[in-house]
Short mmCIF file of C-alpha atoms and ligand atoms in Angstrom, two decimals:
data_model
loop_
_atom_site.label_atom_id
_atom_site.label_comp_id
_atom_site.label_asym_id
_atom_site.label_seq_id
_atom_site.Cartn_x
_atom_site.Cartn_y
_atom_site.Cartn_z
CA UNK C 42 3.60 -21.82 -20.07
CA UNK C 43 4.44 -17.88 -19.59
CA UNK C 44 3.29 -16.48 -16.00
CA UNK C 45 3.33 -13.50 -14.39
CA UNK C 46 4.35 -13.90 -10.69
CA UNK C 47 4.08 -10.82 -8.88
CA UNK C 48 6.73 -10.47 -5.67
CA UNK C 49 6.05 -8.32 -2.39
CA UNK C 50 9.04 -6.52 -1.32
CA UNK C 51 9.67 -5.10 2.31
CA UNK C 52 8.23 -1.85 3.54
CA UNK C 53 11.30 -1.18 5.80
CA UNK C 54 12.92 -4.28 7.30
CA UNK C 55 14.85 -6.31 4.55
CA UNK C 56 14.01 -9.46 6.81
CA UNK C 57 10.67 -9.61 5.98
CA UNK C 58 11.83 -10.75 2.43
CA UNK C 59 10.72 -14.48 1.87
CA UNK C 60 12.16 -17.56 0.94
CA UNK C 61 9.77 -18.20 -1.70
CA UNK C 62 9.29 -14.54 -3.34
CA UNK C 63 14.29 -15.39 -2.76
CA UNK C 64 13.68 -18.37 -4.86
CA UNK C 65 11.45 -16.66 -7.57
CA UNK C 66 13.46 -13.96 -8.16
CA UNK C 67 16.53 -16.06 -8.64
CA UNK C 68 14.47 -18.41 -11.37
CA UNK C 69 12.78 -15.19 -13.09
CA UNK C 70 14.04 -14.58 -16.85
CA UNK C 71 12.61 -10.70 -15.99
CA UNK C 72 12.37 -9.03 -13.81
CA UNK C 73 10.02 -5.66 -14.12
CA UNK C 74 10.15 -3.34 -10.96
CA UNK C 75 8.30 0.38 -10.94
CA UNK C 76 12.03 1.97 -10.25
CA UNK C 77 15.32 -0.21 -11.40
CA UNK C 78 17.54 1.67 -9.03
CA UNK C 79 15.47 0.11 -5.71
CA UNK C 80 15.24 -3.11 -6.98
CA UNK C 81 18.48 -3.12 -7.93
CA UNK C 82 19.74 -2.44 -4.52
CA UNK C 83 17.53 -5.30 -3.04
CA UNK C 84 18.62 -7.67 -5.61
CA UNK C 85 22.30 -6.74 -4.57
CA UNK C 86 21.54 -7.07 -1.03
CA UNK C 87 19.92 -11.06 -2.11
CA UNK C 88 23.22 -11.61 -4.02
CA UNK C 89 20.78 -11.70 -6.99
CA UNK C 90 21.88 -10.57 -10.49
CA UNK C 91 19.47 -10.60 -12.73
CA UNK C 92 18.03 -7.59 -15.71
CA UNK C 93 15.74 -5.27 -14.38
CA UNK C 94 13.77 -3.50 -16.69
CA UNK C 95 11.45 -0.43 -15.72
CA UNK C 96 7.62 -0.96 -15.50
CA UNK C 97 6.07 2.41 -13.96
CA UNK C 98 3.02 4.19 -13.51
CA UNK C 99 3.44 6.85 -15.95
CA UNK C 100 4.39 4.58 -18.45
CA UNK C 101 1.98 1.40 -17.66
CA UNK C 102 -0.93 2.07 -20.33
CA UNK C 103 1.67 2.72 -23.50
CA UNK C 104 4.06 -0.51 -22.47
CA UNK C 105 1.56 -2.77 -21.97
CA UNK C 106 1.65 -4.82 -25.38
CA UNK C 107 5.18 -5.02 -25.13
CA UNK C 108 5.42 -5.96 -21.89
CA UNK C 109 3.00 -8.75 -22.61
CA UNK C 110 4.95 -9.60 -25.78
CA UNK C 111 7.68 -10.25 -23.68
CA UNK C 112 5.80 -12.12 -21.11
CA UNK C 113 4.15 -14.72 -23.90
CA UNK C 114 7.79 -15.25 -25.08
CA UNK C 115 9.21 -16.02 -21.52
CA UNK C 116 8.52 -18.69 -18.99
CA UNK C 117 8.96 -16.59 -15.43
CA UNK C 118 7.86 -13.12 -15.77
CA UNK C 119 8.16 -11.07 -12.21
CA UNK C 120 6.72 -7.79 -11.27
CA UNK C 121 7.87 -5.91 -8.08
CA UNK C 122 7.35 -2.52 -6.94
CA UNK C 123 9.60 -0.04 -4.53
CA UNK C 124 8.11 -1.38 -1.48
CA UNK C 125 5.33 -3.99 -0.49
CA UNK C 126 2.55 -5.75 -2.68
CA UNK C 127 2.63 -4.36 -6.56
CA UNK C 128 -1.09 -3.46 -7.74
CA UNK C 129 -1.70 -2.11 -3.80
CA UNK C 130 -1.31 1.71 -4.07
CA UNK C 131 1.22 1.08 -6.60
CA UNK C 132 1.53 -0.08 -10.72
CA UNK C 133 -0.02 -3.76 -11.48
CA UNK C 134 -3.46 -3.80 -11.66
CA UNK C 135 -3.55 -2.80 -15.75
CA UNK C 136 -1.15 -5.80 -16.37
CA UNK C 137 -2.62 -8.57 -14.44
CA UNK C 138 -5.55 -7.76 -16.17
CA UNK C 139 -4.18 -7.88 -19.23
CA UNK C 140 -2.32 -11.37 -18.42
CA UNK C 141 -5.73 -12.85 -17.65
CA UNK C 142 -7.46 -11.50 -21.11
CA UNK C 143 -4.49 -12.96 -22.77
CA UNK C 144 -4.83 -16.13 -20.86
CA UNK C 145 -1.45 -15.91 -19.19
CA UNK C 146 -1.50 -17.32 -15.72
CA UNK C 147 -1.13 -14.90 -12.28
CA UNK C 148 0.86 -15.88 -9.32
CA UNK C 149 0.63 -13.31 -6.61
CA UNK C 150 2.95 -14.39 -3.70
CA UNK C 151 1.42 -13.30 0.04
CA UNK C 152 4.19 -10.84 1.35
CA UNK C 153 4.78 -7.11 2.73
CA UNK C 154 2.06 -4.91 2.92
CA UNK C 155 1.50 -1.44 4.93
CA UNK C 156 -2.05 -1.73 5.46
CA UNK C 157 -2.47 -5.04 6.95
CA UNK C 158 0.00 -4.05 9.61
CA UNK C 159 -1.54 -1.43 10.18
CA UNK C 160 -5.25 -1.77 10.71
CA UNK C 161 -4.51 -5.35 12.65
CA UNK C 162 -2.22 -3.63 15.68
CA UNK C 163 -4.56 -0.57 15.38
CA UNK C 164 -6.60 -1.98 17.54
CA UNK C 165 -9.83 -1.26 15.75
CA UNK C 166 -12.29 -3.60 13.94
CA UNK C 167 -10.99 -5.94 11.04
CA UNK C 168 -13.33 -8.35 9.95
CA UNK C 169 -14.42 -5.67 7.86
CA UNK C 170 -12.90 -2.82 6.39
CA UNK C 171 -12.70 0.00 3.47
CA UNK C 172 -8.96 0.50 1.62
CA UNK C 173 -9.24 3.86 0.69
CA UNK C 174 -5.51 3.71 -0.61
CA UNK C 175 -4.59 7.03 -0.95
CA UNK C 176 -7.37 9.82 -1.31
CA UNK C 177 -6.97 12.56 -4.08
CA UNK C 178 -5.22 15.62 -2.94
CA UNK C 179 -7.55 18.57 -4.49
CA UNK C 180 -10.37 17.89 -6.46
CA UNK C 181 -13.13 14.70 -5.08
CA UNK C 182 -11.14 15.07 -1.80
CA UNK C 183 -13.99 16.84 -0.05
CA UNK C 184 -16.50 14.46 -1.30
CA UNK C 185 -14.19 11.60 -0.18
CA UNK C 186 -14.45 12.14 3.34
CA UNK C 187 -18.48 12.77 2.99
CA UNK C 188 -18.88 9.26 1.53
CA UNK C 189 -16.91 7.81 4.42
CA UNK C 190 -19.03 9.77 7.03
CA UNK C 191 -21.57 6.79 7.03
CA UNK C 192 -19.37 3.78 6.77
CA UNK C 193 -19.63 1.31 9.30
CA UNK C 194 -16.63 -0.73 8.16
CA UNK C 195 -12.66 0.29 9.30
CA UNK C 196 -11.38 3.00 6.97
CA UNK C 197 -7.77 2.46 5.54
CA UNK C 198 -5.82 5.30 4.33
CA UNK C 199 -2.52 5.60 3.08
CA UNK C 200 -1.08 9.60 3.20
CA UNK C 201 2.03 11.57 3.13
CA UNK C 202 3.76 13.08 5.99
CA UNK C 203 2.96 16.42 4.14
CA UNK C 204 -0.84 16.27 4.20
CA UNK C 205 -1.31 14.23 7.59
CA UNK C 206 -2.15 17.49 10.10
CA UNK C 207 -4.82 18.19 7.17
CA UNK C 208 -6.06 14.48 6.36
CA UNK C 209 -6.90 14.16 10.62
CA UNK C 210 -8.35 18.10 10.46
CA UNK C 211 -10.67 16.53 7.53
CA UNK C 212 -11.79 13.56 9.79
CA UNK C 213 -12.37 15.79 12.57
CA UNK C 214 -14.33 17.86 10.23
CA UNK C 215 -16.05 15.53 8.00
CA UNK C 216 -16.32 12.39 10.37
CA UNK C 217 -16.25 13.81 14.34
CA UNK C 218 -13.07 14.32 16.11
CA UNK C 219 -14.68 11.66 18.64
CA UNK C 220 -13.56 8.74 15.90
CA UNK C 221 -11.11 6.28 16.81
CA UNK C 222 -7.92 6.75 14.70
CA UNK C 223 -4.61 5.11 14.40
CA UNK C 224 -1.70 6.90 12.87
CA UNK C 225 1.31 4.10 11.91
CA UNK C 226 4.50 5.48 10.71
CA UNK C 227 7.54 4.05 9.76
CA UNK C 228 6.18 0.36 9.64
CA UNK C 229 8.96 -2.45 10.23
CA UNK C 230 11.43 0.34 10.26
CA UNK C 231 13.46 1.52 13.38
CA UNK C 232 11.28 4.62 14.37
CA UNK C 233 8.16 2.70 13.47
CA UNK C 234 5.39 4.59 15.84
CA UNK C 235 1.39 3.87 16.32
CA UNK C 236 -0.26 6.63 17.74
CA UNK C 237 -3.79 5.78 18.45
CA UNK C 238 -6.93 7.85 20.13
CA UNK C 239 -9.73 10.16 19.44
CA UNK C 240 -9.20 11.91 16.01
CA UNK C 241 -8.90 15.47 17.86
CA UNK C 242 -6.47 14.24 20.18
CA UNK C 243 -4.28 12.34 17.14
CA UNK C 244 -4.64 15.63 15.44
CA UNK C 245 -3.19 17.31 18.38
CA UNK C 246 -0.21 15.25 18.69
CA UNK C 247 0.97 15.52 14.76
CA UNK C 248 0.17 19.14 15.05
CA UNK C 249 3.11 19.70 17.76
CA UNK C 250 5.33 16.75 16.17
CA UNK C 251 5.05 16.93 12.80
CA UNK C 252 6.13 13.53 11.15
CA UNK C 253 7.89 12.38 8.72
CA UNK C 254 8.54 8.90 7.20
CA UNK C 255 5.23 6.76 5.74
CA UNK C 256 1.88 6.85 7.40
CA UNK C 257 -0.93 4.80 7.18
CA UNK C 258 -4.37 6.28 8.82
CA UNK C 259 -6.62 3.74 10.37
CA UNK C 260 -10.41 5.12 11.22
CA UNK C 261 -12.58 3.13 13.53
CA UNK C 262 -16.63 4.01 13.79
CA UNK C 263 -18.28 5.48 16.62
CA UNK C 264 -18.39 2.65 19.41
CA UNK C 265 -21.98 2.74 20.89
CA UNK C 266 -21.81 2.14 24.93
CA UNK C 267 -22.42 -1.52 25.94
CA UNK C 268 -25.45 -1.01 27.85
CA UNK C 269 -25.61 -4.73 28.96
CA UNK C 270 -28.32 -5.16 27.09
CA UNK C 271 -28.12 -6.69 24.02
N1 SAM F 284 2.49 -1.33 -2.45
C1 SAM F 284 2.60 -0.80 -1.12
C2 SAM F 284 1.88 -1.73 -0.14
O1 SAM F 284 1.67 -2.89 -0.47
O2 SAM F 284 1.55 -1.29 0.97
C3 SAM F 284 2.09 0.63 -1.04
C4 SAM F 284 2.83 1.56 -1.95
S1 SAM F 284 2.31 3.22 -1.82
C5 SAM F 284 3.12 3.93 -3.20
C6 SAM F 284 3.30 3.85 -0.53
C7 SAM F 284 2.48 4.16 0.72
O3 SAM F 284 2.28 2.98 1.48
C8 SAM F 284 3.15 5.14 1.68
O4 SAM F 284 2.93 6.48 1.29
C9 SAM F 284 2.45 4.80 2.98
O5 SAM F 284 1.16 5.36 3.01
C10 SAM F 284 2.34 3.28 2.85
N2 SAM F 284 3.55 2.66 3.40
C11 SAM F 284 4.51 2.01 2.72
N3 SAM F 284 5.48 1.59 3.56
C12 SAM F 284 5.11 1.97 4.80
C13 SAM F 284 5.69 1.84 6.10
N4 SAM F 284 6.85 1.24 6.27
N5 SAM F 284 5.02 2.35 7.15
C14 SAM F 284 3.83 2.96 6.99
N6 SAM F 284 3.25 3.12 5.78
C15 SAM F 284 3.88 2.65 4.71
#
């Protein structure tokens, strides 16, 4: 019976590979990743060769039907992105749900991902949270960050090293610079870095070291004092 098995990849430290997504991407008759050249490199770095054939954002509405030709004709279909879990922040999504309406079966294996990292060592609440995933850069931006003024749950953002200064001057702005905040860069990798405090004093920081690398923003709510009681 066809499947479509999709296969986290590492965010930065090849270890974190594991044996099971080693296995499936030795038995997989394809392999579809969002940019050959990465996967290729990992697969080289597994001593795995095997086709890779390109399945990206730009191009996931138009090759759907014959990417799911090819899956219905094929036993082990696999789907991997650059980095981490495919369908988080990344192409998937459209295909799995395409798999299910064509009653092909889904195997997701548990692997890399930046925001779970991320918001557990951040310290801040996570039995409940928003993924935000990355917010638009211009338009609905605004209107964002006044939606997540209210929310009670842990906010989960991915952003780019570009717009970070201006994503923690929007919290500061839209949300209180009082919030709890954790910055994460470089997850798994050598320089990997949490900076954690008050929005305005985050801000602060990444406004006299800029950063570079990958960044995923963590926002807690407003703590109210324990006043003993309650
Ligand atoms: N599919 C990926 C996942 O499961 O996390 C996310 C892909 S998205 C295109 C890339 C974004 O994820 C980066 O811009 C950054 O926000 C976050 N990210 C990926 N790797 C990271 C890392 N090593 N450290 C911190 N953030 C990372």
């Amino acid at each position: 019976m066809a499947k479509l098995i999709l296969v986290p990849t590492p965010i930065g430290n090849l270890e974190d590979i594991t044996l099971r997504a080693i296995r499936v991407l030795k038995e997989a008759d394809i392999i579809y990743a969002e940019d050959t050249r990465v996967t290729k490199k990992l697969l080289s770095h597994l001593e795995i060769q095997k086709k890779v054939i390109p399945f990206h954002s730009h191009n996931e509405h138009r090759s759907l039907d014959r990417v799911i030709s090819q899956i219905q004709a094929s036993q082990n279909t696999v789907l991997v992105s650059d980095a981490g879990t495919p369908g988080i922040s990344d192409p998937g999504f459209l295909l799995v749900r395409e798999c299910i309406k064509e009653d092909i079966a889904i195997e997701c294996l548990p692997g890399p991902t930046a925001f779970v990292p991320a918001l557990v060592a951040s310290g801040l609440p996570c039995d409940r949270f928003l993924f935000e995933g990355f917010l638009p850069q211009k338009k609905g931006r605004q209107t964002k960050f006044m939606e997540m003024a209210n929310e009670q749950r842990t906010i989960v953002l991915y952003e780019s090293p570009h717009r970070l200064v201006k994503c923690l001057r929007q919290i500061c702005e839209f949300l209180g610079g009082d919030r709890p905040v954790c910055v994460s860069r470089e997850l798994t990798k050598v320089f990997e870095e949490y900076v954690r405090g008050k929005a305005s004093e985050v801000l602060k920081h990444y406004e006299q070291n800029p950063p570079k690398g990958e960044i995923v923003v963590i926002i807690g709510k407003i703590e109210k004092e324990r006043n003993g009681k309650d």
